[in-house]
Coordinates of C-alpha atoms in Angstrom, one line a residue:
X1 CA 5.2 9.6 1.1
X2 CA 5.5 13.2 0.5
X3 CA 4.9 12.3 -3.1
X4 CA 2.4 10.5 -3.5
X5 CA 0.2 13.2 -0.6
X6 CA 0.8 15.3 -3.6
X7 CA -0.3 13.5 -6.4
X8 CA 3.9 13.1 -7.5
X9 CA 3.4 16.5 -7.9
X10 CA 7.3 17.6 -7.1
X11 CA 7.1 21.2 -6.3
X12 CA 4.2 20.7 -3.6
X13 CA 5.8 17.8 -2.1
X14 CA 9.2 19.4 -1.6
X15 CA 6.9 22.2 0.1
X16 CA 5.2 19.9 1.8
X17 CA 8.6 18.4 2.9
X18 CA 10.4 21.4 3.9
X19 CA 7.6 22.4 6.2
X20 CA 7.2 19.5 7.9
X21 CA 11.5 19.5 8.4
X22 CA 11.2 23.3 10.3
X23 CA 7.9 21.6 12.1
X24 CA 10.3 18.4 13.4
X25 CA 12.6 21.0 14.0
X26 CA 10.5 23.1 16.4
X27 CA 7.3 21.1 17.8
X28 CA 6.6 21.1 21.6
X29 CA 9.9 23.7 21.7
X30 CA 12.5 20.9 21.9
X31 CA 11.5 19.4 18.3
X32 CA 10.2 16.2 17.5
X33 CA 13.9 14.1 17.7
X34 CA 14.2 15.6 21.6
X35 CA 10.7 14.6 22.5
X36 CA 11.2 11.1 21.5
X37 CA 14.3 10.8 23.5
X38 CA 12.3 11.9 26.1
X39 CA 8.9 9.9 26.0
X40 CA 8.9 6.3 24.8
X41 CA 5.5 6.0 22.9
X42 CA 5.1 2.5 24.3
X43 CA 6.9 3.1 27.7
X44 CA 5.6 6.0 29.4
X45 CA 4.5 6.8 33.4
X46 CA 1.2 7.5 32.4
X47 CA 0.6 4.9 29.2
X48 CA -1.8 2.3 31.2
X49 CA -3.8 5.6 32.9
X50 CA -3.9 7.0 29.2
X51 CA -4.4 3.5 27.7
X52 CA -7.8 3.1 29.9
X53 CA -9.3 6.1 29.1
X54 CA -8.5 6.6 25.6
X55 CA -7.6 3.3 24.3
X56 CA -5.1 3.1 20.9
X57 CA -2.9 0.2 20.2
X58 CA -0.7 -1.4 17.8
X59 CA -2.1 -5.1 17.2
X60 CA -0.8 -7.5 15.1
X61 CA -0.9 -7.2 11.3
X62 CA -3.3 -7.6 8.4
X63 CA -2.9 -10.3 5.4
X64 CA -0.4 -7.8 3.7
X65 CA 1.6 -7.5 6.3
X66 CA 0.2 -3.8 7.4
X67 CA 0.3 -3.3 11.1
X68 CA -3.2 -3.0 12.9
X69 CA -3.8 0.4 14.4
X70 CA -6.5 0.0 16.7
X71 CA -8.9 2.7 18.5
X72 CA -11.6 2.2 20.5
X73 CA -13.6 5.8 20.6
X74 CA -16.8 4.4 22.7
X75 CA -14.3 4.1 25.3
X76 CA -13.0 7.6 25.9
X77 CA -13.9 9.7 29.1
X78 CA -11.8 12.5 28.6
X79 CA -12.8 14.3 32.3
X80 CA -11.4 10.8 33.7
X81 CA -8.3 10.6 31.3
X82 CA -7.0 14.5 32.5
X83 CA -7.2 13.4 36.0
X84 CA -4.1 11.4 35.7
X85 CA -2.7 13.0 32.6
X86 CA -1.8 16.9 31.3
X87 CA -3.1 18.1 28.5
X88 CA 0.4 18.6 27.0
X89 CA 1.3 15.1 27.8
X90 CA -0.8 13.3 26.5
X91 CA -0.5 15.6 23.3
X92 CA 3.3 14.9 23.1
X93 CA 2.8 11.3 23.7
X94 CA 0.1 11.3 20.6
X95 CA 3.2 13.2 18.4
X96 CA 5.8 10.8 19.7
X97 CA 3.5 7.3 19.0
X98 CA 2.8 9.3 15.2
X99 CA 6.3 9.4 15.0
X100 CA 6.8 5.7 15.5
X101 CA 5.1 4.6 12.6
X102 CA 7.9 5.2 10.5
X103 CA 10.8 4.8 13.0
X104 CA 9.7 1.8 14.6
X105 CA 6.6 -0.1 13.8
X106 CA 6.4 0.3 10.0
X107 CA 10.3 -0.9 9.3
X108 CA 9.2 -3.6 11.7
X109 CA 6.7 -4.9 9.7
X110 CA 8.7 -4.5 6.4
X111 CA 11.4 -6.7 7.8
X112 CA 9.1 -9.2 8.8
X113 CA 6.8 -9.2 6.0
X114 CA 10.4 -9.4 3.7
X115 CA 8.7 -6.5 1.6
X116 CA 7.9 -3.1 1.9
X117 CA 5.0 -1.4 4.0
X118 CA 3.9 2.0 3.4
X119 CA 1.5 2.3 5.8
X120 CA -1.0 0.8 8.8
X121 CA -4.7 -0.9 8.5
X122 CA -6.5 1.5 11.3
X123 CA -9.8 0.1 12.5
X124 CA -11.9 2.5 15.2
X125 CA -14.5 1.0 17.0
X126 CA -17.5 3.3 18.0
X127 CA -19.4 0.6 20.1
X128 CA -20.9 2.6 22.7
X129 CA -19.7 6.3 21.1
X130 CA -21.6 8.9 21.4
X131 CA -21.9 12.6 20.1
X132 CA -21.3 13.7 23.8
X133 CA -17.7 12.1 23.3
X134 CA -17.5 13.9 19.9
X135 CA -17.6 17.0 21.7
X136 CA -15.1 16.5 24.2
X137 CA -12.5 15.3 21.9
X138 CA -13.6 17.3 18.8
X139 CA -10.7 19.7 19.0
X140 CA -8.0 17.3 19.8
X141 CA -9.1 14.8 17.3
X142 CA -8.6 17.6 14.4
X143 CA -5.3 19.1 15.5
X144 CA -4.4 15.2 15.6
X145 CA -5.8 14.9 11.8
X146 CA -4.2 17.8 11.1
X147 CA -0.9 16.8 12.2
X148 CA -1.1 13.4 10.5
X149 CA -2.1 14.5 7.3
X150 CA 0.1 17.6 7.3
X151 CA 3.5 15.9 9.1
X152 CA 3.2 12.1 8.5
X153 CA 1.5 11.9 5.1
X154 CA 0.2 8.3 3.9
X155 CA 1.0 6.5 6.6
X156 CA -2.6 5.1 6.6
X157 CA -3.2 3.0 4.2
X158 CA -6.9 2.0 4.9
X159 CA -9.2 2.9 7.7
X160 CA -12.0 1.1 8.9
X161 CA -14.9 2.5 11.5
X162 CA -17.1 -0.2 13.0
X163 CA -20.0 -0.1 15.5
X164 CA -20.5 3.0 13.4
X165 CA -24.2 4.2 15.4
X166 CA -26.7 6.4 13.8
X167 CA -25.6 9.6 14.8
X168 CA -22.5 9.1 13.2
X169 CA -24.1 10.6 10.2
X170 CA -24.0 13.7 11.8
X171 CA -20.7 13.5 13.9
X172 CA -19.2 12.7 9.8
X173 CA -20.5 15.4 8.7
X174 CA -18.5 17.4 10.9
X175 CA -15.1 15.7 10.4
X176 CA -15.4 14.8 6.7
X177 CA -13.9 18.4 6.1
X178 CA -11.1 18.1 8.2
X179 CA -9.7 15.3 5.8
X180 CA -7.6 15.5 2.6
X181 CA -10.4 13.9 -0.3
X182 CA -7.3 11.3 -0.5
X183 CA -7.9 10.3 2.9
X184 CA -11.2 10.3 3.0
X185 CA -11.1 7.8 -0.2
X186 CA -9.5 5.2 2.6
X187 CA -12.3 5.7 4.7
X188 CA -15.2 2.7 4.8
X189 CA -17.8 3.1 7.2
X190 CA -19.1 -0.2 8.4
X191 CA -22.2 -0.9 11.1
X192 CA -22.4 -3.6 13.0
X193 CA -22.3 -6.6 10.9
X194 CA -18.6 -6.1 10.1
X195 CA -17.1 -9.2 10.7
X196 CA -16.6 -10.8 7.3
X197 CA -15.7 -7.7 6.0
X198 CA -12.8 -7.5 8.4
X199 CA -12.0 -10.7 8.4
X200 CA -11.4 -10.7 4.4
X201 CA -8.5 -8.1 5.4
X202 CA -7.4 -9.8 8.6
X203 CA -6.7 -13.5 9.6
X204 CA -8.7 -14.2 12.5
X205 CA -6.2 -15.2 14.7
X206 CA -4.6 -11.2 14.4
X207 CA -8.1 -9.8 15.4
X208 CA -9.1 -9.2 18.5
X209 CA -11.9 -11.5 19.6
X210 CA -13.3 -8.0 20.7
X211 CA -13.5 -6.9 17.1
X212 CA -15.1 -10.7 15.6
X213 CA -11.3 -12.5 15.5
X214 CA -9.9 -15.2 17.9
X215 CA -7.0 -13.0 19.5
X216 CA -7.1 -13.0 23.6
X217 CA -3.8 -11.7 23.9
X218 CA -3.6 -8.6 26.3
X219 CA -3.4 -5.5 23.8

């Protein structure tokens, strides 16, 4: 992974590598290992408040076998979410469900695919998403870019934003530098009409009926 974030270049990624080790090491004062003894990513007190507010889930898989990483921005009321949630909480519990993806959920989906999987189809949803959202979660969603790109490189494999509005032309403008040019390659912007191009990626009965599939499950 560290490789290929650096285009195989070996010096880079074995810096790239060694600072993400001391990071581990350190993060949140205990270091990442400690913090996920500490918080299950899919287990913790305040997962359903969080879960309401700022809804993210793992759902299913794609037709290669890549888990589905799902976000639904339009739905985030930050002022609502910190009522039942610290701000360092629900920071460590972002850091400890970033570090399931290759502890849990990604060796999962190897084993049951019988092949190896590099990384996770992430689809966000910005049905009724705003730039006043943007605003409120502008500086958590870069340190969470930031974190991702710098600490758990290509994990992503594709990422998909849906519902995409018309002021997202602005809100992109403002994140597009935050992103690696790698990353941003991964990135396809869709409007409304994105059924049939999800459903080229994902058998309907993985998607949520939400998102155009035939899923009901509870997510």
């Amino acid at each position: 992974r560290f490789l290929r974030a650096r285009q195989f270049n070996p010096k880079n990624a074995k810096i790239m590598w060694k600072n993400c080790h001391e990071w581990r090491q350190s993060a949140e004062g205990v270091g990442i290992d400690e913090l996920y003894r500490q918080i299950d990513p899919f287990d913790y007190p305040e997962r359903n408040h969080v879960f309401q507010f700022w809804p993210l889930f793992f759902h299913k898989t794609d037709k290669s076998g890549r888990p589905l990483n799902i976000h639904h921005f339009g739905r985030i009321n930050t002022s609502e979410l910190y009522k039942g949630v610290s701000v360092e909480k629900f920071w460590q519990a972002f850091l400890v469900n970033a570090d399931s993806l290759t502890r849990e959920v990604l060796p999962a989906a190897a084993c049951a695919a019988g092949k190896p999987i590099g990384g996770t189809f992430v689809i966000v949803d910005l049905k009724g998403f705003g730039t006043g959202q943007f605003w409120q979660m502008k500086h958590l969603a870069r340190g969470a870019f930031q974190v991702s790109q710098d600490y758990f490189p290509e994990t992503m494999s594709q990422l998909a934003i849906v519902n995409a509005p018309s002021s997202f032309t602005a809100i992109w403008a403002v994140m597009r530098p935050w992103l690696a040019k790698e990353t941003v390659a991964k990135v396809n912007v869709l409007g409304h009409n994105y059924q049939s191009a999800l459903l080229e990626l994902v058998d309907k009965e993985n998607l949520p009926a939400t998102l155009g599939g035939t899923c009901t499950c509870e997510d």
